Short mmCIF file of C-alpha atoms in Angstrom, two decimals:
data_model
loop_
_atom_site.label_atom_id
_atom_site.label_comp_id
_atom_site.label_asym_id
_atom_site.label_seq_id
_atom_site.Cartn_x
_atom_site.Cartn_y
_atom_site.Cartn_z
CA UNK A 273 170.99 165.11 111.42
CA UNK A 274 171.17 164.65 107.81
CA UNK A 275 171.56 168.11 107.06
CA UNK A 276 174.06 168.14 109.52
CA UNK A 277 175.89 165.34 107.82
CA UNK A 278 175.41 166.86 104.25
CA UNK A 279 177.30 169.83 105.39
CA UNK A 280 180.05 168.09 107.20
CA UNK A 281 180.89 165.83 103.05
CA UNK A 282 180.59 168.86 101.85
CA UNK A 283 183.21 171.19 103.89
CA UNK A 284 185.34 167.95 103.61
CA UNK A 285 184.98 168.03 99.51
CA UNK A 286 185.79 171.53 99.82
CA UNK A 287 188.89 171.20 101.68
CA UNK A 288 189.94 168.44 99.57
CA UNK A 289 189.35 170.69 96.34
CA UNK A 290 191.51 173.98 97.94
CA UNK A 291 194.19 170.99 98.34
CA UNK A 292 194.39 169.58 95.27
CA UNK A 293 194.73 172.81 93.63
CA UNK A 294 197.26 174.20 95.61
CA UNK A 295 199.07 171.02 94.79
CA UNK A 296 198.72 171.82 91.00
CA UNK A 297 200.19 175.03 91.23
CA UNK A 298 202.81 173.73 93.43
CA UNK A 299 204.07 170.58 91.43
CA UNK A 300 204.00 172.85 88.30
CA UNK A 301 206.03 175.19 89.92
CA UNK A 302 208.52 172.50 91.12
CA UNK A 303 208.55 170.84 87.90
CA UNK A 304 209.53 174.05 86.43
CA UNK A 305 212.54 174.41 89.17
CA UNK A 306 214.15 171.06 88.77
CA UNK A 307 213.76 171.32 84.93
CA UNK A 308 215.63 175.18 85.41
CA UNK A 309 217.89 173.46 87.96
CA UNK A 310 219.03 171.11 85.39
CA UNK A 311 219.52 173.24 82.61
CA UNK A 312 221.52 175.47 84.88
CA UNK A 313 224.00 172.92 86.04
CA UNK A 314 224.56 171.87 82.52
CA UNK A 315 225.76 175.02 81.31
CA UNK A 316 227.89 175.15 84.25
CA UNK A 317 229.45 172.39 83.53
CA UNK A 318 229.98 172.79 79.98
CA UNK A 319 232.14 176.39 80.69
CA UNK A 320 235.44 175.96 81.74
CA UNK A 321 235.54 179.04 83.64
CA UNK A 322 232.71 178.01 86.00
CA UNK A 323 232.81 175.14 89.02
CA UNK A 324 229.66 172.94 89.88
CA UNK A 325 227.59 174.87 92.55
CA UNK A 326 226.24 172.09 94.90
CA UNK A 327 225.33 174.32 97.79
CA UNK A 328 222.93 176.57 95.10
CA UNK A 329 219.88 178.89 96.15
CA UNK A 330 218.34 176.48 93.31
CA UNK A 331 219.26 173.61 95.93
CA UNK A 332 218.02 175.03 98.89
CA UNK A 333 214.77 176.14 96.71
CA UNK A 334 214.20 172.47 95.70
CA UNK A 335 214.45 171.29 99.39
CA UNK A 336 211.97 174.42 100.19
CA UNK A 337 209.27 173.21 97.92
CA UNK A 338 209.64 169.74 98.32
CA UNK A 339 208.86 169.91 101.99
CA UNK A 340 205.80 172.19 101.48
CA UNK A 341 204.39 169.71 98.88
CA UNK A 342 205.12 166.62 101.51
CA UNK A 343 202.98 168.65 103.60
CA UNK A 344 200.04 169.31 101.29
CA UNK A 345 199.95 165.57 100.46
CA UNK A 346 199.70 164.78 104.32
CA UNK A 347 197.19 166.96 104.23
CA UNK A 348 195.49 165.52 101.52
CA UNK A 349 195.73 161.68 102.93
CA UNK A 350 193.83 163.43 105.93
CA UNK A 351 190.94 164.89 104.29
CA UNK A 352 191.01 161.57 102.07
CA UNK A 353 190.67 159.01 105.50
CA UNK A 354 187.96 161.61 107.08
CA UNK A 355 185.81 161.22 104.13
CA UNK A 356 186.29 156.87 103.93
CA UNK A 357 185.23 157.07 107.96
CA UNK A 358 182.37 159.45 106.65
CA UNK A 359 181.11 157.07 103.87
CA UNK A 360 181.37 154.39 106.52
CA UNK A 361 180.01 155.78 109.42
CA UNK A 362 176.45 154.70 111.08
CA UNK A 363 173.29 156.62 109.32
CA UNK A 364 174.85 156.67 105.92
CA UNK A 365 173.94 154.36 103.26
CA UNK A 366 176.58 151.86 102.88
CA UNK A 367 175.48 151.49 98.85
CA UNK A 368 175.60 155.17 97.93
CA UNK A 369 177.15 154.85 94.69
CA UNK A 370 177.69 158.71 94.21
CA UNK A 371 179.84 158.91 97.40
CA UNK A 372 181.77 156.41 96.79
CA UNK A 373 182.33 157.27 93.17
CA UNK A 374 183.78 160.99 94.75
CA UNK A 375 186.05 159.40 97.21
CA UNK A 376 187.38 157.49 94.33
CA UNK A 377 187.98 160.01 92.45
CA UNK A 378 189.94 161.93 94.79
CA UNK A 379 192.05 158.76 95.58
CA UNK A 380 193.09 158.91 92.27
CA UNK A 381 193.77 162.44 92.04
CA UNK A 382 196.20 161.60 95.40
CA UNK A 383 197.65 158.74 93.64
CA UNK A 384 198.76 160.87 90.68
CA UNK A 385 199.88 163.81 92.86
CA UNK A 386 201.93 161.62 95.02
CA UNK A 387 203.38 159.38 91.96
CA UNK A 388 204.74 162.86 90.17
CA UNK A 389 206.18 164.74 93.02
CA UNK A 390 208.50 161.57 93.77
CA UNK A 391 209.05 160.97 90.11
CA UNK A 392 209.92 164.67 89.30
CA UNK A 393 212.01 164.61 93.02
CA UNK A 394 214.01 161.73 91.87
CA UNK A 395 214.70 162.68 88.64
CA UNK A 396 216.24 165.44 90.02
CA UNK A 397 218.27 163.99 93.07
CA UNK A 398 219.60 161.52 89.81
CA UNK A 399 220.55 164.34 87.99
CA UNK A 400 222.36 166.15 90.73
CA UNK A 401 223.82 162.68 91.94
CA UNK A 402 225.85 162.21 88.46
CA UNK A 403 226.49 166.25 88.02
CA UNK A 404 228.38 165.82 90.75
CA UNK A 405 230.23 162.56 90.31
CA UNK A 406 231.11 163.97 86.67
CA UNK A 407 232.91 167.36 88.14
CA UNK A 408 234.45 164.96 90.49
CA UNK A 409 235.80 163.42 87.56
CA UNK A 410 236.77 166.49 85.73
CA UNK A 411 238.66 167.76 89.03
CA UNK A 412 240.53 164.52 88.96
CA UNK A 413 241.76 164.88 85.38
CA UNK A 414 242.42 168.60 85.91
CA UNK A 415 244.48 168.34 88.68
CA UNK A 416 246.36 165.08 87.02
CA UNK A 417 247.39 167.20 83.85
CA UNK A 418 248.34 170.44 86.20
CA UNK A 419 250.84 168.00 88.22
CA UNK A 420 254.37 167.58 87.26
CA UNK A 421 255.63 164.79 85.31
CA UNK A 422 252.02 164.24 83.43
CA UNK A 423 251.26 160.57 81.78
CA UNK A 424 250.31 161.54 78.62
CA UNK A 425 248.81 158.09 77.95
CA UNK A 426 246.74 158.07 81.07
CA UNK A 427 245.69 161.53 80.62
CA UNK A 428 243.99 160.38 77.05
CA UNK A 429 242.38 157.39 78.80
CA UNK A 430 241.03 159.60 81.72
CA UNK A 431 239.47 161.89 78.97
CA UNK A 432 237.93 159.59 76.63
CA UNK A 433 236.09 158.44 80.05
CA UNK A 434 235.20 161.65 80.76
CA UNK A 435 233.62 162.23 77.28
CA UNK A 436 231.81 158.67 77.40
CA UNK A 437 230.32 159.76 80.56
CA UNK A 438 229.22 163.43 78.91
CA UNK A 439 227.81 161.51 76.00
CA UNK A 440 226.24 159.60 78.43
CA UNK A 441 224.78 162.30 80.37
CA UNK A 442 223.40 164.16 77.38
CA UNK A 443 221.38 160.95 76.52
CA UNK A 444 220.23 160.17 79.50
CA UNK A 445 219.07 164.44 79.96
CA UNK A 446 217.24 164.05 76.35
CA UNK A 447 215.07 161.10 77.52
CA UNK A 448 214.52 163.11 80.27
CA UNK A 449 213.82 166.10 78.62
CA UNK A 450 210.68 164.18 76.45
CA UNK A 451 209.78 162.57 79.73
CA UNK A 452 208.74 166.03 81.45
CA UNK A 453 207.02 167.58 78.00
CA UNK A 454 204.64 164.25 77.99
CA UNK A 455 203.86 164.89 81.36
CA UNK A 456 203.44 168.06 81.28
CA UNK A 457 201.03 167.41 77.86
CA UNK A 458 198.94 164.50 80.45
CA UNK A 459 199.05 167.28 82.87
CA UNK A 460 197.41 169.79 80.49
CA UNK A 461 194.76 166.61 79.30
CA UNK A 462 194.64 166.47 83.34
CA UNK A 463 192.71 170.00 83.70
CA UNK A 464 190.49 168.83 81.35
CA UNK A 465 189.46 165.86 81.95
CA UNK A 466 188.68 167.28 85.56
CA UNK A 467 186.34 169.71 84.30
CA UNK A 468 184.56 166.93 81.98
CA UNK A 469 184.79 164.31 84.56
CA UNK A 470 182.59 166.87 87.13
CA UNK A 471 179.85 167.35 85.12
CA UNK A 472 179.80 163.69 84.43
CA UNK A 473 179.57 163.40 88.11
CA UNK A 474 176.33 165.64 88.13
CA UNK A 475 175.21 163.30 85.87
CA UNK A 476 175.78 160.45 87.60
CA UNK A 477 173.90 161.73 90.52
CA UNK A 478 170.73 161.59 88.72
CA UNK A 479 171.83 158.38 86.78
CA UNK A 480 172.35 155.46 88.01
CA UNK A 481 173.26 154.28 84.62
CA UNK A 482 175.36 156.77 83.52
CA UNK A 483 177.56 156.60 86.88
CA UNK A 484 178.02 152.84 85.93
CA UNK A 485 179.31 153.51 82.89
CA UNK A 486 181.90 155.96 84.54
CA UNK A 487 183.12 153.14 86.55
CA UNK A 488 183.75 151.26 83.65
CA UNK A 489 185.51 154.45 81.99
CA UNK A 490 187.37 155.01 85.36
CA UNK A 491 188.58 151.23 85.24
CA UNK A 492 190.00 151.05 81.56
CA UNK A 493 191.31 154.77 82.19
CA UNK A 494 193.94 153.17 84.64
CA UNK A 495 194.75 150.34 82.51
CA UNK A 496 196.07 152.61 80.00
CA UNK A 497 197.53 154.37 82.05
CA UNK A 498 199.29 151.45 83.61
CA UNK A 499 199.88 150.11 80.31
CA UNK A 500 201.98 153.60 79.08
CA UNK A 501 203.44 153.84 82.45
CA UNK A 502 205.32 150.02 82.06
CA UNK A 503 205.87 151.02 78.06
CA UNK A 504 207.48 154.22 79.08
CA UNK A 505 209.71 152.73 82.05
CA UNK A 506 210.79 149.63 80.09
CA UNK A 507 211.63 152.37 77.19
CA UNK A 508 213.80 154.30 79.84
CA UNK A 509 215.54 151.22 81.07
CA UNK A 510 216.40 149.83 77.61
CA UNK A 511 217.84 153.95 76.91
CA UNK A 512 219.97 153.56 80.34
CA UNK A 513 221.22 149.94 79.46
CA UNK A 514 222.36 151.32 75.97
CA UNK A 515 224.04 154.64 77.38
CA UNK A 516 226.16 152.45 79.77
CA UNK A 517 227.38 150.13 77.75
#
């Protein structure tokens, strides 16, 4: 029975391992797209030759990927829930510190999975939101100065509010910009720290001392993190308030 048990944490680990990893590749990938997406309408907007695409293959790509990664997480959340019924199912020890300390840590891997893809997703739905409310604008104005009898002095107002809204754009793309290199840099630290952090697990399973002193890493690990995460957003909101006004 206990082998039996044994076996069935360990396909369940498994499973959740194959996951996670196919969710690295995948929110890589996707981070990549939305970042090419993004560079891609910009130049089209800056030619005047070229009109704003909003039906693109890069589009229908980003709705593509987006539902596969929904998917893995689901999958994820599954494999997660099977192994909290495991850890608190009749004939295993309620106090086993080393199972517990694995479901943890694949709650947090979850967690982080789940906070990026919507953070990288809405970035980009923001980004295609205003590219499109900007050629909107520049249709207007275009259509305004083709049209007979042209108001010179509205023209100038309509573009000076078109360029405030460019300027606008191009800070808002920059902050952006240094957003997705630090997370890509905390995604690089990420592959690391997974590596270190299993070995420490081995060690924890012989140490009862050593896997308290993980906890207590674990726990200060996600106050800095939720310390640069409010730093960052209050940084972002201060950079918005500034652009629109």
């Amino acid at each position: 029975m206990a082998a039996g048990s044994s076996n069935y944490w360990e396909d369940l680990r498994k499973q959740a391992r194959q996951l996670e990893n196919e969710l690295d590749l995948k929110l890589v990938s996707f981070s990549k797209l939305c970042t090419s997406s993004r560079d891609g309408r910009r130049d089209r907007y800056s030619s005047d030759t070229t009109p704003l695409l909003n039906g693109s293959s890069q589009d229908r790509m980003f709705e593509t990927m987006a539902v596969e990664i929904e998917q893995l997480l689901g999958k994820l959340t599954g494999i997660n829930d099977k192994m909290a019924e495991y850890t608190n199912s009749a004939g295993v020890p309620s106090l086993n510190a080393a199972l517990m300390h694995t479901l943890q840590r694949h709650r947090d891997i979850l967690q982080d999975y789940t906070h990026e893809f919507h953070k990288t997703k809405a970035n980009f739905l923001a980004i295609r939101e205003r590219e499109n409310l900007l050629g909107s604008v520049r249709k207007d104005i275009e259509s305004y100065k083709s049209g007979s009898g042209v108001n010179n002095r509205r023209t100038e107002l309509f573009l000076k509010e078109h360029e405030h809204l460019r300027n606008s754009d191009r800070l808002i793309e920059e902050t952006i910009s240094i957003a997705m290199a630090t997370k890509e840099n905390m995604t690089s630290q990420r592959g690391m720290l997974k590596s270190i952090q299993s070995k420490m697990n081995t060690l924890a399973n012989r140490f009862p001392a050593v896997n308290s002193l993980i906890q207590r890493i674990n726990l200060r690990k996600r106050r800095d993190s939720f310390i640069l995460g409010s730093i960052i957003g209050i940084c972002t909101i201060l950079l918005l308030l500034f652009a629109f006004h």
